[in-house]
CSV table of C-alpha atoms and ligand atoms in Angstrom, one decimal:
chain,number,residue,atom,x,y,z
A,1,UNK,CA,17.2,-27.5,14.3
A,2,UNK,CA,18.1,-26.2,17.8
A,3,UNK,CA,21.6,-25.0,16.8
A,4,UNK,CA,23.3,-21.6,16.3
A,5,UNK,CA,21.8,-19.4,13.6
A,6,UNK,CA,23.2,-20.1,10.1
A,7,UNK,CA,21.7,-18.8,6.9
A,8,UNK,CA,20.4,-21.5,4.6
A,9,UNK,CA,21.4,-22.1,1.0
A,10,UNK,CA,19.7,-24.2,-1.6
A,11,UNK,CA,22.6,-26.7,-1.1
A,12,UNK,CA,22.3,-26.9,2.7
A,13,UNK,CA,18.5,-26.6,3.2
A,14,UNK,CA,17.7,-30.2,2.6
A,15,UNK,CA,20.2,-31.6,5.1
A,16,UNK,CA,19.4,-29.0,7.7
A,17,UNK,CA,15.6,-29.3,7.5
A,18,UNK,CA,15.3,-33.0,7.0
A,19,UNK,CA,14.3,-33.7,10.6
A,20,UNK,CA,11.3,-31.3,10.6
A,21,UNK,CA,8.1,-33.3,10.6
A,22,UNK,CA,6.1,-30.4,9.3
A,23,UNK,CA,8.2,-30.5,6.1
A,24,UNK,CA,8.8,-34.3,5.7
A,25,UNK,CA,5.1,-34.9,6.2
A,26,UNK,CA,4.5,-33.0,3.0
A,27,UNK,CA,7.7,-33.5,0.9
A,28,UNK,CA,8.8,-36.9,2.0
A,29,UNK,CA,11.7,-37.9,4.2
A,30,UNK,CA,14.4,-38.0,1.6
A,31,UNK,CA,15.8,-34.5,1.1
A,32,UNK,CA,17.9,-35.7,-1.9
A,33,UNK,CA,14.6,-35.9,-3.7
A,34,UNK,CA,13.6,-32.3,-2.9
A,35,UNK,CA,14.1,-29.4,-5.3
A,36,UNK,CA,15.1,-26.1,-3.6
A,37,UNK,CA,15.0,-22.6,-5.2
A,38,UNK,CA,15.8,-19.3,-3.6
A,39,UNK,CA,13.2,-16.9,-4.9
A,40,UNK,CA,13.4,-13.9,-2.5
A,41,UNK,CA,12.9,-10.7,-4.3
A,42,UNK,CA,12.1,-8.5,-1.3
A,43,UNK,CA,14.4,-6.1,0.5
A,44,UNK,CA,15.2,-8.2,3.6
A,45,UNK,CA,15.0,-12.0,3.6
A,46,UNK,CA,15.8,-15.4,2.1
A,47,UNK,CA,12.8,-17.1,0.6
A,48,UNK,CA,13.0,-20.7,-0.7
A,49,UNK,CA,10.4,-22.8,-2.5
A,50,UNK,CA,11.0,-26.4,-1.6
A,51,UNK,CA,9.3,-29.1,-3.7
A,52,UNK,CA,9.0,-32.8,-3.2
A,53,UNK,CA,6.6,-35.7,-3.3
A,54,UNK,CA,4.2,-33.7,-5.4
A,55,UNK,CA,3.9,-31.0,-2.7
A,56,UNK,CA,5.8,-27.8,-1.8
A,57,UNK,CA,6.3,-25.4,1.0
A,58,UNK,CA,7.9,-22.0,1.5
A,59,UNK,CA,10.8,-21.5,3.9
A,60,UNK,CA,11.4,-17.9,4.8
A,61,UNK,CA,14.5,-17.0,6.8
A,62,UNK,CA,15.6,-13.7,8.1
A,63,UNK,CA,19.2,-12.5,7.3
A,64,UNK,CA,21.1,-10.6,10.0
A,65,UNK,CA,21.3,-7.6,7.7
A,66,UNK,CA,19.2,-5.7,5.1
A,67,UNK,CA,19.5,-7.7,1.9
A,68,UNK,CA,18.8,-4.6,-0.2
A,69,UNK,CA,21.8,-2.8,1.2
A,70,UNK,CA,24.2,-5.6,2.4
A,71,UNK,CA,25.9,-6.4,5.7
A,72,UNK,CA,26.8,-2.7,6.3
A,73,UNK,CA,23.2,-2.4,7.6
A,74,UNK,CA,22.7,-5.0,10.4
A,75,UNK,CA,19.1,-6.0,11.2
A,76,UNK,CA,18.1,-8.3,14.0
A,77,UNK,CA,16.8,-11.8,13.3
A,78,UNK,CA,14.0,-11.3,15.8
A,79,UNK,CA,11.8,-9.9,13.0
A,80,UNK,CA,10.9,-13.5,12.1
A,81,UNK,CA,9.5,-13.8,15.6
A,82,UNK,CA,7.3,-10.7,15.0
A,83,UNK,CA,6.2,-12.0,11.6
A,84,UNK,CA,5.3,-15.4,13.1
A,85,UNK,CA,3.2,-13.8,15.9
A,86,UNK,CA,1.6,-11.3,13.5
A,87,UNK,CA,0.6,-14.1,11.1
A,88,UNK,CA,-1.0,-16.1,13.9
A,89,UNK,CA,-3.1,-13.0,14.9
A,90,UNK,CA,-4.1,-12.2,11.4
A,91,UNK,CA,-5.2,-15.8,10.8
A,92,UNK,CA,-7.4,-15.6,13.9
A,93,UNK,CA,-8.8,-12.1,13.1
A,94,UNK,CA,-9.4,-12.7,9.3
A,95,UNK,CA,-9.4,-16.5,8.8
A,96,UNK,CA,-8.0,-17.6,5.4
A,97,UNK,CA,-6.3,-14.2,4.8
A,98,UNK,CA,-2.7,-15.3,5.3
A,99,UNK,CA,-0.6,-18.5,4.6
A,100,UNK,CA,-0.8,-21.3,7.0
A,101,UNK,CA,2.2,-21.7,9.2
A,102,UNK,CA,3.7,-25.2,9.4
A,103,UNK,CA,6.7,-24.6,11.6
A,104,UNK,CA,8.6,-21.8,13.3
A,105,UNK,CA,12.2,-21.9,14.5
A,106,UNK,CA,13.1,-18.8,16.5
A,107,UNK,CA,16.8,-19.4,16.7
A,108,UNK,CA,17.2,-20.0,13.0
A,109,UNK,CA,14.7,-17.1,12.3
A,110,UNK,CA,12.8,-19.2,9.9
A,111,UNK,CA,9.2,-19.9,9.1
A,112,UNK,CA,8.0,-22.8,7.1
A,113,UNK,CA,4.6,-22.0,5.6
A,114,UNK,CA,2.0,-22.8,3.0
A,115,UNK,CA,3.2,-22.1,-0.6
A,116,UNK,CA,0.6,-20.0,-2.3
A,117,UNK,CA,0.3,-21.5,-5.7
A,118,UNK,CA,-0.3,-20.5,-8.5
A,119,UNK,CA,-0.5,-17.1,-6.9
A,120,UNK,CA,1.9,-14.3,-7.9
A,121,UNK,CA,2.8,-11.0,-6.2
A,122,UNK,CA,0.1,-8.5,-6.7
A,123,UNK,CA,2.4,-5.9,-8.2
A,124,UNK,CA,3.4,-8.4,-11.0
A,125,UNK,CA,-0.2,-9.0,-11.7
A,126,UNK,CA,-0.8,-5.2,-11.9
A,127,UNK,CA,2.3,-4.6,-14.1
A,128,UNK,CA,0.9,-7.3,-16.5
A,129,UNK,CA,-2.4,-5.4,-16.6
A,130,UNK,CA,-4.3,-8.3,-15.1
A,131,UNK,CA,-7.3,-7.6,-12.8
A,132,UNK,CA,-8.1,-9.5,-9.6
A,133,UNK,CA,-11.7,-10.2,-8.6
A,134,UNK,CA,-12.8,-8.5,-5.4
A,135,UNK,CA,-9.3,-7.2,-4.6
A,136,UNK,CA,-10.7,-4.1,-2.8
A,137,UNK,CA,-13.2,-6.2,-1.0
A,138,UNK,CA,-10.7,-8.7,0.3
A,139,UNK,CA,-8.0,-6.3,1.3
A,140,UNK,CA,-10.5,-3.7,2.7
A,141,UNK,CA,-12.0,-6.4,4.9
A,142,UNK,CA,-8.6,-7.6,5.9
A,143,UNK,CA,-7.6,-4.1,7.0
A,144,UNK,CA,-10.8,-3.5,8.8
A,145,UNK,CA,-10.9,-6.9,10.6
A,146,UNK,CA,-7.3,-6.8,11.7
A,147,UNK,CA,-7.6,-3.1,12.7
A,148,UNK,CA,-10.8,-3.6,14.8
A,149,UNK,CA,-10.0,-6.9,16.3
A,150,UNK,CA,-6.5,-5.9,17.4
A,151,UNK,CA,-7.7,-2.8,19.2
A,152,UNK,CA,-9.3,-1.8,22.5
A,153,UNK,CA,-12.6,-1.9,20.7
A,154,UNK,CA,-12.4,-5.6,20.7
A,155,UNK,CA,-9.6,-7.1,22.9
A,156,UNK,CA,-9.6,-7.3,26.6
A,157,UNK,CA,-7.4,-4.6,28.0
A,158,UNK,CA,-4.9,-7.0,29.7
A,159,UNK,CA,-4.5,-9.1,26.6
A,160,UNK,CA,-4.0,-6.0,24.4
A,161,UNK,CA,-1.5,-4.4,26.8
A,162,UNK,CA,0.5,-7.6,26.8
A,163,UNK,CA,0.5,-7.7,23.0
A,164,UNK,CA,1.5,-4.0,22.8
A,165,UNK,CA,4.4,-4.9,25.0
A,166,UNK,CA,5.4,-7.9,22.9
A,167,UNK,CA,5.4,-6.0,19.6
A,168,UNK,CA,7.1,-3.0,21.2
A,169,UNK,CA,10.2,-5.1,20.7
A,170,UNK,CA,10.1,-4.7,16.9
A,171,UNK,CA,12.2,-1.6,17.3
A,172,UNK,CA,14.5,-1.8,14.4
A,173,UNK,CA,11.8,-2.4,11.8
A,174,UNK,CA,9.8,0.5,13.2
A,175,UNK,CA,13.0,2.6,13.0
A,176,UNK,CA,13.2,1.7,9.3
A,177,UNK,CA,9.7,3.0,8.7
A,178,UNK,CA,10.2,6.0,10.9
A,179,UNK,CA,13.2,7.1,8.9
A,180,UNK,CA,12.4,5.8,5.4
A,181,UNK,CA,8.8,6.8,5.2
A,182,UNK,CA,8.4,9.9,7.4
A,183,UNK,CA,11.8,11.7,7.3
A,184,UNK,CA,14.3,10.7,4.7
A,185,UNK,CA,12.2,11.7,1.6
A,186,UNK,CA,12.1,15.3,2.9
A,187,UNK,CA,15.8,16.0,3.0
A,188,UNK,CA,19.0,14.8,1.2
A,189,UNK,CA,19.4,11.6,3.2
A,190,UNK,CA,22.4,9.4,2.3
A,191,UNK,CA,20.6,6.4,0.8
A,192,UNK,CA,17.9,8.4,-1.1
A,193,UNK,CA,17.7,8.2,-4.8
A,194,UNK,CA,15.4,9.5,-7.5
A,195,UNK,CA,15.0,9.7,-11.2
A,196,UNK,CA,17.2,12.6,-12.3
A,197,UNK,CA,14.4,14.4,-14.2
A,198,UNK,CA,12.7,14.9,-10.8
A,199,UNK,CA,15.4,17.3,-9.4
A,200,UNK,CA,13.1,20.3,-9.7
A,201,UNK,CA,10.1,18.9,-8.0
A,202,UNK,CA,12.3,17.2,-5.4
A,203,UNK,CA,13.8,20.6,-4.4
A,204,UNK,CA,10.2,22.0,-4.3
A,205,UNK,CA,9.0,19.3,-2.0
A,206,UNK,CA,12.0,19.5,0.3
A,207,UNK,CA,11.4,23.2,0.7
A,208,UNK,CA,7.7,22.7,1.4
A,209,UNK,CA,7.3,23.6,5.1
A,210,UNK,CA,3.6,22.5,5.2
A,211,UNK,CA,4.6,19.1,3.8
A,212,UNK,CA,7.5,18.6,6.2
A,213,UNK,CA,5.3,19.5,9.1
A,214,UNK,CA,2.5,17.1,7.9
A,215,UNK,CA,5.0,14.3,7.6
A,216,UNK,CA,6.2,14.7,11.1
A,217,UNK,CA,2.6,14.9,12.5
A,218,UNK,CA,2.0,11.6,10.7
A,219,UNK,CA,5.3,10.2,12.2
A,220,UNK,CA,4.1,11.2,15.6
A,221,UNK,CA,0.9,9.3,15.1
A,222,UNK,CA,2.9,6.3,13.8
A,223,UNK,CA,5.1,6.3,16.8
A,224,UNK,CA,2.7,7.2,19.6
A,225,UNK,CA,-0.8,6.0,18.7
A,226,UNK,CA,-0.6,2.2,19.6
A,227,UNK,CA,-4.2,1.6,18.6
A,228,UNK,CA,-4.1,-1.7,16.9
A,229,UNK,CA,-1.7,-4.4,15.5
A,230,UNK,CA,-0.8,-3.2,12.0
A,231,UNK,CA,0.6,-5.3,9.3
A,232,UNK,CA,3.1,-2.5,9.0
A,233,UNK,CA,4.1,-2.9,5.3
A,234,UNK,CA,0.9,-3.5,3.4
A,235,UNK,CA,1.8,-2.7,-0.2
A,236,UNK,CA,1.4,-4.5,-3.6
A,237,UNK,CA,4.4,-6.7,-2.8
A,238,UNK,CA,2.7,-7.9,0.4
A,239,UNK,CA,-0.3,-9.6,-1.3
A,240,UNK,CA,-0.2,-12.7,-3.5
A,241,UNK,CA,-3.0,-13.2,-6.0
A,242,UNK,CA,-4.6,-15.3,-8.7
A,243,UNK,CA,-7.4,-13.8,-10.9
A,244,UNK,CA,-9.8,-14.5,-8.1
A,245,UNK,CA,-8.0,-15.1,-4.8
A,246,UNK,CA,-6.0,-12.7,-2.6
A,247,UNK,CA,-3.8,-13.5,0.4
A,248,UNK,CA,-1.6,-11.3,2.5
A,249,UNK,CA,2.0,-12.1,3.3
A,250,UNK,CA,5.1,-10.6,5.0
A,251,UNK,CA,4.0,-8.9,8.2
A,252,UNK,CA,7.5,-8.6,9.7
A,253,UNK,CA,7.0,-4.8,10.2
A,254,UNK,CA,4.1,-5.5,12.5
A,255,UNK,CA,3.7,-3.0,15.2
A,256,UNK,CA,0.9,-1.3,17.3
A,257,UNK,CA,-0.1,1.8,15.5
A,258,UNK,CA,-2.9,3.9,14.1
A,259,UNK,CA,-6.1,2.3,12.9
A,260,UNK,CA,-5.7,3.9,9.4
A,261,UNK,CA,-2.1,3.0,8.8
A,262,UNK,CA,-2.4,-0.3,6.8
A,263,UNK,CA,-5.4,0.8,4.7
A,264,UNK,CA,-3.6,4.1,4.0
A,265,UNK,CA,-0.3,2.4,2.8
A,266,UNK,CA,-2.4,0.1,0.7
A,267,UNK,CA,-4.3,2.9,-1.0
A,268,UNK,CA,-1.1,4.9,-1.6
A,269,UNK,CA,0.3,1.9,-3.4
A,270,UNK,CA,-2.8,1.5,-5.6
A,271,UNK,CA,-2.5,5.1,-6.5
A,272,UNK,CA,1.1,4.8,-7.5
A,273,UNK,CA,0.2,1.7,-9.6
A,274,UNK,CA,-2.5,3.9,-11.3
A,275,UNK,CA,0.1,6.5,-12.3
A,276,UNK,CA,2.6,3.9,-13.4
A,277,UNK,CA,0.4,2.2,-15.9
A,278,UNK,CA,1.6,4.2,-19.0
A,279,UNK,CA,4.9,2.4,-18.4
A,280,UNK,CA,3.2,-1.1,-18.6
A,281,UNK,CA,0.2,-1.1,-20.9
A,282,UNK,CA,0.9,0.5,-24.3
A,283,UNK,CA,-2.6,0.1,-25.8
A,284,UNK,CA,-4.5,3.3,-24.8
A,285,UNK,CA,-7.9,1.7,-24.4
A,286,UNK,CA,-6.6,-1.2,-22.3
A,287,UNK,CA,-4.5,1.2,-20.2
A,288,UNK,CA,-7.5,3.5,-19.6
A,289,UNK,CA,-9.6,0.5,-18.6
A,290,UNK,CA,-7.0,-0.8,-16.2
A,291,UNK,CA,-6.5,2.6,-14.6
A,292,UNK,CA,-10.3,2.9,-14.2
A,293,UNK,CA,-10.3,-0.4,-12.5
A,294,UNK,CA,-7.5,0.6,-10.1
A,295,UNK,CA,-9.4,3.7,-9.0
A,296,UNK,CA,-12.5,1.4,-8.5
A,297,UNK,CA,-10.2,-0.7,-6.3
A,298,UNK,CA,-9.3,2.4,-4.2
A,299,UNK,CA,-13.0,3.2,-3.8
A,300,UNK,CA,-14.0,-0.5,-3.0
A,301,UNK,CA,-11.2,-0.9,-0.5
A,302,UNK,CA,-12.3,2.1,1.5
A,303,UNK,CA,-16.0,1.3,1.2
A,304,UNK,CA,-15.4,-2.2,2.3
A,305,UNK,CA,-13.2,-1.0,5.2
A,306,UNK,CA,-16.0,1.3,6.3
A,307,UNK,CA,-18.7,-1.3,6.0
A,308,UNK,CA,-16.8,-4.0,7.7
A,309,UNK,CA,-15.5,-1.8,10.5
A,310,UNK,CA,-19.1,-0.6,11.1
A,311,UNK,CA,-20.4,-4.1,11.2
A,312,UNK,CA,-17.8,-5.1,13.8
A,313,UNK,CA,-18.5,-1.9,15.8
A,314,UNK,CA,-22.2,-2.9,16.0
A,315,UNK,CA,-21.7,-6.6,16.7
A,316,UNK,CA,-18.3,-7.1,18.4
A,317,UNK,CA,-17.6,-3.9,20.4
A,318,UNK,CA,-16.7,-5.8,23.5
A,319,UNK,CA,-13.5,-4.0,24.5
A,320,UNK,CA,-13.1,-1.1,26.9
A,321,UNK,CA,-13.7,1.7,24.4
A,322,UNK,CA,-17.1,3.2,23.7
A,323,UNK,CA,-18.9,0.7,25.9
A,324,UNK,CA,-22.5,-0.1,25.2
A,325,UNK,CA,-23.2,0.8,28.9
A,326,UNK,CA,-22.8,4.4,27.8
A,327,UNK,CA,-24.9,4.3,24.7
A,328,UNK,CA,-27.1,1.4,23.6
A,329,UNK,CA,-27.9,0.4,27.2
A,330,UNK,CA,-29.1,4.0,27.8
A,331,UNK,CA,-31.4,3.9,24.8
A,332,UNK,CA,-28.8,6.0,23.0
A,333,UNK,CA,-27.7,3.8,20.2
A,334,UNK,CA,-27.7,6.8,17.9
A,335,UNK,CA,-24.8,8.2,20.0
A,336,UNK,CA,-22.7,5.0,19.3
A,337,UNK,CA,-23.4,5.6,15.6
A,338,UNK,CA,-22.2,9.2,16.0
A,339,UNK,CA,-19.1,8.0,17.7
A,340,UNK,CA,-18.5,5.5,14.9
A,341,UNK,CA,-18.9,8.1,12.2
A,342,UNK,CA,-16.5,10.4,14.0
A,343,UNK,CA,-13.9,7.6,14.4
A,344,UNK,CA,-14.3,6.6,10.7
A,345,UNK,CA,-13.7,10.3,9.7
A,346,UNK,CA,-10.5,10.3,11.8
A,347,UNK,CA,-9.3,7.1,10.2
A,348,UNK,CA,-10.1,8.5,6.8
A,349,UNK,CA,-8.0,11.6,7.3
A,350,UNK,CA,-5.1,9.6,8.8
A,351,UNK,CA,-5.2,7.1,5.9
A,352,UNK,CA,-4.9,9.8,3.3
A,353,UNK,CA,-1.8,11.2,5.1
A,354,UNK,CA,-0.2,7.8,5.3
A,355,UNK,CA,-1.0,7.2,1.6
A,356,UNK,CA,0.6,10.5,0.8
A,357,UNK,CA,4.0,10.0,2.5
A,358,UNK,CA,4.1,6.4,1.2
A,359,UNK,CA,3.8,7.8,-2.3
A,360,UNK,CA,6.7,10.1,-1.7
A,361,UNK,CA,9.1,7.7,-0.1
A,362,UNK,CA,8.7,5.1,-2.8
A,363,UNK,CA,9.9,7.7,-5.3
A,364,UNK,CA,12.4,9.8,-3.3
A,365,UNK,CA,13.8,7.4,-0.7
A,366,UNK,CA,15.8,4.2,-0.6
A,367,UNK,CA,13.1,1.6,-1.2
A,368,UNK,CA,11.3,2.1,-4.5
A,369,UNK,CA,8.6,0.0,-6.2
A,370,UNK,CA,8.9,-2.0,-9.4
A,371,UNK,CA,5.8,-0.4,-10.9
A,372,UNK,CA,7.7,2.8,-11.3
A,373,UNK,CA,11.4,1.7,-11.2
A,374,UNK,CA,10.9,-0.7,-14.1
A,375,UNK,CA,9.8,2.0,-16.5
A,376,UNK,CA,13.0,2.3,-18.5
A,377,UNK,CA,12.2,5.5,-20.3
A,378,UNK,CA,13.3,7.9,-17.6
A,379,UNK,CA,11.3,10.8,-19.1
A,380,UNK,CA,8.1,8.7,-19.0
A,381,UNK,CA,9.0,7.4,-15.5
A,382,UNK,CA,9.5,10.9,-14.2
A,383,UNK,CA,6.2,12.1,-15.7
A,384,UNK,CA,4.4,9.2,-13.9
A,385,UNK,CA,6.3,9.9,-10.7
A,386,UNK,CA,5.6,13.6,-10.8
A,387,UNK,CA,1.9,13.0,-10.8
A,388,UNK,CA,2.2,10.6,-7.8
A,389,UNK,CA,4.4,13.1,-5.9
A,390,UNK,CA,1.8,15.9,-6.5
A,391,UNK,CA,-1.1,13.8,-5.3
A,392,UNK,CA,0.9,12.6,-2.4
A,393,UNK,CA,1.6,16.1,-1.3
A,394,UNK,CA,-2.1,17.0,-1.5
A,395,UNK,CA,-3.1,13.9,0.5
A,396,UNK,CA,-0.5,14.5,3.2
A,397,UNK,CA,-1.0,18.2,3.6
A,398,UNK,CA,-4.8,18.5,3.0
A,399,UNK,CA,-5.8,15.1,4.5
A,400,UNK,CA,-8.5,16.7,6.7
A,401,UNK,CA,-10.0,18.6,3.7
A,402,UNK,CA,-11.3,15.8,1.5
A,403,UNK,CA,-15.1,15.2,1.5
A,404,UNK,CA,-14.7,11.5,0.8
A,405,UNK,CA,-12.8,9.0,-1.3
A,406,UNK,CA,-14.7,10.2,-4.4
A,407,UNK,CA,-13.0,13.6,-4.0
A,408,UNK,CA,-9.6,11.8,-3.7
A,409,UNK,CA,-10.3,9.9,-6.9
A,410,UNK,CA,-11.4,13.0,-8.7
A,411,UNK,CA,-8.1,14.7,-7.7
A,412,UNK,CA,-6.1,11.7,-8.8
A,413,UNK,CA,-7.8,11.9,-12.2
A,414,UNK,CA,-7.4,15.7,-12.4
A,415,UNK,CA,-3.6,15.4,-11.7
A,416,UNK,CA,-3.4,12.6,-14.3
A,417,UNK,CA,-5.0,14.8,-16.9
A,418,UNK,CA,-2.6,17.7,-16.1
A,419,UNK,CA,-5.1,19.7,-14.3
A,420,UNK,CA,-4.6,20.2,-10.6
A,421,UNK,CA,-1.3,20.9,-9.0
B,1,SR1,C1,15.5,-1.3,4.3
B,1,SR1,S1,14.0,-2.0,4.1
B,1,SR1,C2,13.2,-1.0,3.0
B,1,SR1,C3,11.7,-1.3,2.8
B,1,SR1,O1,11.5,-2.7,2.5
B,1,SR1,C4,10.4,-3.2,3.1
B,1,SR1,O2,9.6,-3.9,2.2
B,1,SR1,C5,9.7,-2.0,3.8
B,1,SR1,O3,8.8,-1.4,2.9
B,1,SR1,C6,10.9,-1.1,4.0
B,1,SR1,O4,10.5,0.2,4.2
B,2,MG,MG1,8.0,-7.3,2.9
């Protein structure tokens, strides 16, 4: 388009994108025959489905402000640039995991990409009580592959340093996470909101010194440990699914951060969905079965992450870290295995901490999740949220004390059954 930025509308989109070959190749050259719908339900952007000639594409455009709040909160358009670059890296590191990009216009802050169809957002699938085959396997592998292949375990040092510098520009979106995830939930920040019945536990958590220290230790890790290119916002709204396919979307929060960040946010979101199920599945047996499945997904995600990360460690460890020259080449392959186990343990502790604070901010902060917010009975919602807050506190504060994911799952169940504060 090559002109000054202007947000699209369903009425203007056809005229403005009619010259883009990547679109006309698919939808035909007559924009009057296209159908355009704005379907964005996220917190930040415009998202259009454009259909024509029997095909369709997604057009995603950044707005110069936070959509959730309005133009009182400006937000730079360059987030589309970071999303575009993150998608290209994720596609290379885990082929088939993200939508194909057809066109990127930096000035208009827009990406034209594959429409995932008939996929729906994972959280909608969960609220409908529908399972997804191999969910934990696909997302666990995605998290492991992108974590490993974006790190100094795999990349050349010059390439990685250049990439760290590039993504260091995503300042404003990191600032959102730094405030909304790690700080605002733990004091009376202006944009916070919570279910009124939670006043008691909210006061308890905001007076909890161990928790506030843990949250800031985790924030320090987020800000200072540029280990790998993270998706940055991997929750149940950032995956699109069918009953047997899973794709990852929306990496505009991409940044270089801790190896356990994405998998931790993801697991925190599964655990919140687990506690939210009484608000979505009335039949007790069906609800119990679905909750069981969600905890299986937690286990499967971490198990797959461990296995995939370990395989990559043994077969693709070509970066500057833990070089074979020190271990395998000295006949000390066992030492490389020891280093791997130590690193996996560190990732595990970190991921629990990130899961814990994510569970808090989605209940106490500005940006909530539909799984909980859409429970209309506020007493029931507060009961679900209280359990999530309790588990989140344990995960954040005691993240180094869990023997494994089985212990986390056992605690999730104990809290659910009213046993285990
Ligand atoms: C102001 S943006 C709020 C949240 O929406 C995004 O999806 C991220 O999760 C962010 O924290
Ligand atoms: Mg998003």
